[in-house]
Each structure stands twice: as structure tokens, then as C-alpha cells.
Amino acid sequence: MAVTKRAGRKKDAGASKQAAAGGGGGKGFSKKAVFETTKKKEVGVSDLTLISKISNEAINENLKKRFENGEIYTYIGHVLVSVNPFRDLGIYTEQVLESYKGKNRLEMPPHVFAIAESAYYNMNAYKENQCVIISGESGAGKTEAAKRLMQYIANVSGGSNSSIQEIKDMVLATNPLLESFGNAKTLRNNNSSRFGKYLEIQFNAQGEPVGANINNYLLEKSRVVGQIKNERNFHIFYQFAKGAAQNYREMFGIQQPQSYVYTSKSQCYDVDGIDDLAEFNDTLNAMKIIGMTQDEQDNVFRMLSTILWLGNVTFVENDEGNAAISDQSVVDFVGYLLEVEPAHVNKALTQRVMETSRGGRRGSVYDVPLNRAQAASVRDALSKAIYFNMFDWIVMRINMSLKARGEQAHSIGILDIYGFEIFERNSFEQLCINYVNEKLQQIFIQLTLKAEQEEYDREQIKWTPIKYFDNKVVCELIEEKRPAGVFATLNDACATAHADPSAADNTFVQRLNGLSSHPNFAARQGNFIIKHYAGDVEYAVQGMTDKNKDQLLKDLLVLVGQSSNQFVHTLFPHQVDTDNKRRPPTAGDKIKVSANDLVATLMKASPSYIRTIKPNENKSHSEFNDANVLHQIKYLGLQENVRIRRAGFASRQTFEKFVERFFLLSPKTSYAGEYTWTGDYKTGAKQILKDTSIPAEEWQMGVTKVFIKTPETLFALETMRDRYWHNMAIRIQRAWRNYLRYRAECATRIQRFWRKLNGGKEFIQWRDQGHQVLAGRKERRRYSLTGSRRFMGDYLGIANSGGPGEVMADSISIRGEPVLFSCRAEVLISKLGRSSKAEPRTLILTKKNVYIVKQAMVNKQITILAERTITLGAIKFISCSNLKDDWFSIGAASPQEPDPLVHCIFKTEFFTHLTNASRGTFELKIGPTVEYNKKPGKIATVKTAKDPQVPPQQDLYKSSTIHTSAGEPPNSVSKPTPKGKQVAAKPITKGKLLRPGGPGGGPSKLANRPKPTPPPAPAAAAQPRAMPQPVAALSNGHSRTASSSSGRAPPPPPPPPGPPAAPKEPTFKALYDFNGQTSGELSVAKDEVILILQKENNGWWLAKRMDGSAQGWAPSAYLEEVVVQAAPKPTPPPPPPPTSRPVPTPPNGAAAAAAKKPAPPAPPAKRPAGRKPIPPPAPRDSGYSTAESGASNGGGGGGGASMAGGLAEALRARQAAMNKKDDDEDDW
């Protein structure tokens, strides 16, 4: 098996064939051959493992080509590299999303949807938790990738009930809500995530989302109180200030962003591509979807207002040089918002409570005034604490709404966190962010580089080691306690000099000298440098110890504890414990715990990776900065990843898991879906790979695992496994469909028999009513009394949809009008200066009118016109003769037009339908003459006469006299309906279900199966389809039975051998090749001699081969009886000369028969060898009748001629007679 590409995972009809010898598992449907004119030509390679030269520069060049061509995604094996396009490429539409459903990553171009599909599929198929780790620097597109992952998973995951849909809606609603409170504009990114989040979507065993949970990390709370120029505070402040409702403006005093210090310091109020008003509406809508009540929303906006007004509290120096409030009204309003006394706010912002202790006992308590800088610091600390705690509350509230609604089986996690940051001034926030990124890089290295190579060594797999940079030493530099790392040193400095922040910073600088020997650390002029995997970063020490303490003064905790607002107590739940002397955890401690918990969570899941790259610093959609991108390629380790992916194995599974997954693919490990392997798992895995014909170079067996080299091989195995269940389902469906078909055919046969027995009674009733209408006053034609005659009514199909009937109905505008009768007819036309002549017309009867329709040339085109329209109420009488002719007049008594004199072969049926439609309002005049108004108001009569010279099928009109032959007596009635001819029973299957033994005792669809038993009786044999016979076959197709002879001719010297025994059945030779199409038909070759067991009149004979090996039905038109001249009787000595030696006779018994008769009859004339059977005659459409039987020309000829056919022949004969006779004189 040459494995090339895995087919899709779709389980619907049209899926691909299994990979077979010499071919891959590609899809076998016509879509592959469609020429896609709109498909863009691929530039570069879509998978970096395919580049010819592995280098950072080659990777950079390939990414640049694809970026310039609008292709931002590229693979490195299963890792997706994404370059931020800084524009909408239209690649996240619903149509694009649908195209990735059920596809593996090789079937479609690289895309974030393919990563989402792979994670979702692997979770369901392998029952493992999945996670997607998105990494890259700020502005590289991590948040957008996370949103697209959520979009795809919400769309593709199953479940249609309201609970599951509600979970999906809430998961998607977390994006605008958290972006508003956690994102901000920076110099590098207009929508930069200033926090990290790990969204875990929880699924049940059916792959339906039942809940979700969000963990947030590293909110940049310092942004609340200050930003550098051209950056902004968090989006929510600008959204609220610009779009707050009037009641909020009155209740909370909200003004425009320019009115607040916290939103105006950076002098940036608007951002390109961001509509604060529209996004504020999205935020409010997301709050509703999450389930936040109106009171909760009001409290959130109250806290936002508190922060904005706190920023406007300013301080001045009093006479003692201490801080004093410059505008007491602002403090009063802050007290109103916090629902505390303004005096308490004033005291908390300008004074600090100091407590002395002696020997472990509480000492004196002093109120120490603060200077302006200290007071501003306290104010900012309160603002940051309120916002930080409120953000945590929002995440907690979201998690409450997203709590799992059912049993959780597995999950998919999406990590969207800060990218690596290097600014001109990097402080404690950047240290924490870069530390977390180092931890994530360590996971990537651990799982894709280090762990993979270590596993190859453990499993004794042939492998060429790849060198890479292990950033574990950088992580240890930051987080280790012994020897003390950066965080431990920072904690010591905070603990030693906790009273004075500047003194603590100096202590920190001094203690950092102990790390100078580390290869990834360097001290520089009061700052320090850490050599990260992404580059060297210099960190400023100033203020770092104060930020690490992350403590809210007890005075502020006392202040918020005095609030009468319950929501404030929810944000600050901890009571002040003045007796607790233990050092609270620092910000560094907290981020270490969070980072290690995150790593532990990610290590429990099967990871997928998205490595995002920022092409330029100007947010341009066309600029590609080679130097910047090359730097990102290096620190992301893409080159090492390419090398390992090219040399490594795409998949590895334990023997047990591999066998459990793929045991269906080997007949030695499974039977009918049951696991039957009794050996060890390793041998079972080898057996499966052997039976699936996977090439040996595509896999290796380790100590405990089987390793698959390329993803194409794994996809092929998965496809074969999917196809196994698909094929089993097809077999069940086929059996069920056969059963349903069998039932349907049985029902059809019963219905057909019922219709044959009871169907058409209405038409017979119309026919019998016709006898009552005539009341025994008119002679009848023999054809109208046949048992098969039915009054069908609309013979031309005027009321049908489609065909000539519809065209005629549209032409005379009677579409939709119920048609009772239609037939071809003739109308006697009288013109000045010439004799009357019958011209063809169409007679139509509806429930309202009688229409006489003709075809005329209008503008050199044949046009259908309604020549005469007679309402049923205007018909006074119908006049016809008492002979069997077909002429009658319609007495309309019109003052403008004459009465039409019509010739119609279905006159009695017309009378019957007209009687019922008009409810007998006209008089039916039957007598020796036909009366009509030849001119308006002028009564004329047409005589009738019997003329034996007129053919029985014709009527002759000449000189106002109708000549016709004698008919049946007037009191004649229709003959009984003829019974059908007894024919051999046909099988129910009609050639579809070919042998008995199917569902419910019915036939089963197993074709071309040889019959081991002797043939059944002829009556039960399968009756093949009717086939037209050549003329020669009709004349020469008689059978001739040869009689057996026991006597022998007198033995001549030397005695000749006796003739073979004559067969009991007649023998026939095939004139042409015949290939049987069903199991009941016997295939014969030209000139093959066969035996005939039974002859049927339908053109098929039951035949058997001479050796008795097979029998079946064969067309008689293809056969010719074998008649052999009897061998000449040998004469006693002398023996006959060589030229007159007897010709060997075929074993047909003809010689034996000839021995009894001195002069055998002459054989029938043979047909030419090259003659083919004539095609069946074209069906004759007379437009008159579909009745059966009824022979023409006196009843001779073929028995298959229909009544309508005979009538049509009679009309043609009559027309010929009319054309031959001389025109009579005009009788005007």
C-alpha cells in the first residue's frame, strides 16, 4: 500500500475509497477534476518541512512570498505559523468555515480552522483533552487566532438543544466582554491584550459543549492610572465615557474622556478601526448573554465611575508640607459613589495609620500624614485595586454562567496570553510577562524538541539528534529559590527594607550581584539584563519592589469595609487582620504559582501550536520587515522545529492503544467488528500494519510504542477505519433497501392485480351508459361493442401537463377548464361555388362549451384556432342517423352561424359525456336522416343509405347522402371484458432481486449466482422482457419434433457407425450473439446449437444447452431450427466412392427420422447470415383510443393490433377513398 494522502473524515455518501495497492487513499469523486478558475496559485510552500534548504533566511523568504500573496498561514508539520495581515482577507466566512469541516489538514490550505478541526476531531476520536497554545509577540495576532478557534469550535460542535446553544452563545460573548475590560491600545497594537486567559471549553461524551471555564493571568492594572503618550487606558473607560446612557450620566456624573485624568494623560482618545460606541453596545449585549443582572451591571459601572473620579482627586501641600485635598467636591462625589463618608475618604487618602509594637505586643497607634507623592500613590493604589478585583469578579461571574450543565468528558483549552515584550523601559510587568512566555516556550521545547528526542532514545528508535536551545536555564534564573533567582531576590529585598521603596530598590540591586555569574544574566548601571529566548531585555529596578509587594494599605481596606454597598464588599471580601504577622504573598509569588498551574494544566492535554509573527511595527498590510521577522523566526525556534519535524515521526501510540484503535483493519484481529486477537499487543500492531500494506519505511516499532513517520500514513489508517464502519453501514442499508424494495414490489403487484380486477370500472360505466343514451335506436359498429372498449374521454390529453394537448389548450385558452372529451374529427365545410367537403378538425368538450378547433396558416405559420365555440346551454338537439355511420349534427340554432355536421368515430361517447355535462337539456334525434341548419334558420337534411360496397370501416358522404355498410343490430350491447391470457408467472423482482432467500423470505440481491439445482417448472420460470421478432422469425419459427428411431440401416460393408439417438426436444441454431441481461435469460453465441424446452407466443422460448449445463429464456427471433438432410442410404458392395461418403449428421435425430421415410421434407429456407432482427415498429398514436385488442381488416393479421390502430387504418382508407371519388356538384 503506497500511502500518499488521507481522505476526508466525512462519513456521508461519496466518501473516498480505501487506500489500495498502487494507490493512495485519495477521494474518488468528480470534484477533483473540476477546473477552479478562481483558485489562487500557491506561492512558496504551504509546509515549511518541504523547503529545499533549511535555514532561518529560507523560512523568512517563504513567509514573505506567501504574505505578499495574501496567504498568511503556513505549516511546520502540525504547527501553524501565522503572519498578521493587518487587514481583512475574507478568510473567516461561513463558507470557508464549512469547507474545513471533517477535513484533515492536508486536504485544505493551512488555516486556523484546520487546527481547530484537528483538535476537535482528536478529542472525539482519541478521548483526550486538547489545548491550543498561541504564542508570539504583542500585535502578532494571538487574540484574533483565539477568537477564530472559538468561532469554529462553536460552529462545528454538535448539539441543537437550547442549553447547548446557550453555552455556545455565552462562550462567544466572552470575547467582546473581556476585550473591553482587558484590552487596550498600545504603540504596537491597537487591540492589545493586557491580560492572559486560558479558556477551557468542556464537552460531553458526544462532543457537545456543556460548559466552560476561564482562568485569567497578569492583568496590567498599572495601566489604569497611567499610560505613555499615544497609548490608551482599557477600552471600557472610553466606551463608557462616550456611550453611557443618560441615567448613568446623571447618576454617576459621567463626562467625556477628556474630563478625566486617567483617560487623558496620554492624549489619545480615538483609535483607527475601533468604534467605541458600537463596541460599548456589544459589551452591554455580552453582559446580557452572560446573564448579568441590571443591578450587577449598575454596580460595575458605578465602580468604573469611582475609578474615573478618583483619578481627578488632586493634592496640594498645606502649611506643614503635607498633602491636602485641592477640591473637596471631587472627594465628596467619590464618597457618594463608594457609599462611604467623604471624611473617611479624605483621611484614607491623606493619612496613614502607623502602629508600633514592643516584644510582640501591640504598641501605640499614630496617624501619620502623607506628602503629595505618597497621597497620589495611595489614590492610584485604590484605583488599581478596585479595577483589578472587579476584573476578577467579572471572570468569576462568567465562569458561574458557563458552569457545566452536564457530565464533562473532555475539554479543549485555548491559551491567549501576552506576547513577549521588549520596550524602551521594561519594569516588573514586563518581567512577569516574559517569564510566563519563557514557561510556554519551555512547554514547546519539552513536547516538540526535547521530549521527542528523549522518547526516541527510550524507545530505541533510529534517530539523528537535533541541537536546540533549552530555555530551562532562563526559567530557573527567574523562579528558583535555591540558589535564589530574580523573584526570590526581589522578595528578600522587599522583606528587608519594606518601609522605604527606594531603599528596597537599592537593596534589590545589591543582591542581584549574586546572580552575575549566571550566563543569562548581566547587571548594568542599577538595572539588570536577562538573556531571554526572544532576545536580551534590560529591566529597570526603580519601583519594582513596590510593585512586587502588591499590598493594599490597611487604611484602604478599612475604607472599603465601611461602604454600605454590598458589591464593594464582594470585591474586597477579606477582613483586615491586624494581628497577622505573616508576610503576605507577593506579586512574584502569585505569578509563579499561576504559571506553574498553567503549565501543569497544559501538560495534561494534547497540545496544538500556533506561532504568530508580526510582519512590521507600523501595522501596515503591505510592509514586511525582514529583520524583525527574521528575529522572531529565530527566537521562536522555527528552524529547529522544521529539522525535527522532517527527521521525526508524526505520531506515536502505545501498542495497546494502537491495536484498540485500528484492530478493525486486519481480519486476524477482528471479525464483524469484534476484537478477536489473542496475542500480545506488539504483535497485533505489526499484524495490522502488515495487513494494511503500510510500507516498512513508514513506521518503526519501539519498546512500548509504534511510531508512524508521516501524517499521511496516519490519515490513511484513520480513513480505512472510518470506511470500515461506513461499509458496514452500507451493507445494512443495502439489506434494508432490498427488503423495502421487495415489499414495494409485492405491494405493486397486488395493486396491479387489484387495478386489473377492479380498475377502469368508471370507464365501463360510461360505456354502458352510452347504450342507454342510444336506447336501441341506432345500429352499432362492431368495434364499439368489443369487450375491451372503454370510454376514456380525453384521448388527446388536452388536460395533461406537457405534450401537444397542453399546447392546444393554451392556444385556445382553456387551460384549467375541465376537459370531458377530446378526439380528432371531421366537419363538413360548404363553400360558395364548390361541393361540400369534410375537413379535419379537433372536437373538444368541456363542462361549459363544445370547441371545434382547426389548424390554419397565419403569417406562414401553422396556428391552432378555436373555429367554433358552442356553449352547452345553446345546444338544442343532436341529430344522427339510425345506421352505423359516424355523422351527427350539433343543433345550436345560432342566428349567425350554421350548425356543424361532424364526423367522429367516438360519437356515442361524445353523446354520453354531453348528456351528463348538460344534464339532458338537448334532444337526441335518431332517424333515417340527419337534420341541421345548413344556413342560419334554414333546415337541411342528409339522407343515409346502406351500401354493401362501402368498406366496413368507412362512411361515404356524397351529394347529401351518407353511404355506409350494414352494422350490428341496434339492441346490441358490449361483449364481456376479455380475460387475460394465461402466461407463465413472472417473478416479483423484475430483475432487481435476483435470487430467493432475501429479507422476510423475499428475494435477495445477489446477481449472477449459478443455479446448482435443476431448472424449475416452466410455469414458475422467470418470464423475460418481450422482444420484437423479425418477419422471418414469425414465418419460419415453427418447431419440428423429431421422432426417435430404434431401427438401423442395413450395415454396408464395412458397416458404418449407427446414428446418434435423436433428442427429445427440437434443436435450434443461434443466428446472432445474445447476451442475457438477467439470470433468467440464457446467453448464446452465434451458430451455437441449443435445445428448445418450451415455446411462448411472446417471442421468448425456454432453451437449454446441449450438454445440459444451463438453461434459460432466449429470443425466438435469434433462433433457427436445425433441419438436416437425411444421410443417403448406403448401397451394398461396391461401397460408395469417397465423393459420395455420407456427411456426418448432427445429433438432432434427423437421420433416424429419415430412415423411416424415403423422401424427407425439404428443410425451411435459411435466413441470410448477416441479417439483424428488425427493430420494433414505432407505436402508432392515432389520438383516438388506448383500448386493447380489436383486429383490423376483418380481424386478420397480428393479434397485437390495438383498437385505435384499427380505427386509424379505417380512417386512412376512407380518406383515400374520398380523395379518389369525384367531387359532387354543389347543392346550394
PDB file of C-alpha atoms in Angstrom, residues 69 152 240 248 273 284 327 348 364 428 743 848 866 899 1031 1182 1205:
ATOM      1  CA  ASN A  69       0.343  36.862  -1.971  1.00  0.00           C
ATOM      2  CA  TYR A 152     -15.009  27.257  14.612  1.00  0.00           C
ATOM      3  CA  PHE A 240     -18.406  54.105  28.944  1.00  0.00           C
ATOM      4  CA  TYR A 248     -25.705  56.804  34.156  1.00  0.00           C
ATOM      5  CA  GLY A 273     -10.550  50.782  13.250  1.00  0.00           C
ATOM      6  CA  LEU A 284     -23.764  45.554  27.017  1.00  0.00           C
ATOM      7  CA  ASP A 327     -11.061  70.066  45.509  1.00  0.00           C
ATOM      8  CA  ALA A 348      -7.593  57.365  53.869  1.00  0.00           C
ATOM      9  CA  SER A 364       0.897  52.795  70.093  1.00  0.00           C
ATOM     10  CA  PHE A 428       8.112  44.467  36.814  1.00  0.00           C
ATOM     11  CA  ARG A 743     -42.112  -5.136  -0.026  1.00  0.00           C
ATOM     12  CA  LYS A 848     -69.132  24.598 -20.293  1.00  0.00           C
ATOM     13  CA  ALA A 866     -60.906  27.769 -31.974  1.00  0.00           C
ATOM     14  CA  ASP A 899     -74.921  24.021 -37.396  1.00  0.00           C
ATOM     15  CA  VAL A1031     -40.562 -11.231 -40.037  1.00  0.00           C
ATOM     16  CA  SER A1182     -53.919   7.811 -33.537  1.00  0.00           C
ATOM     17  CA  GLY A1205     -54.765   1.316 -34.569  1.00  0.00           C
TER      18      GLY A1205
END
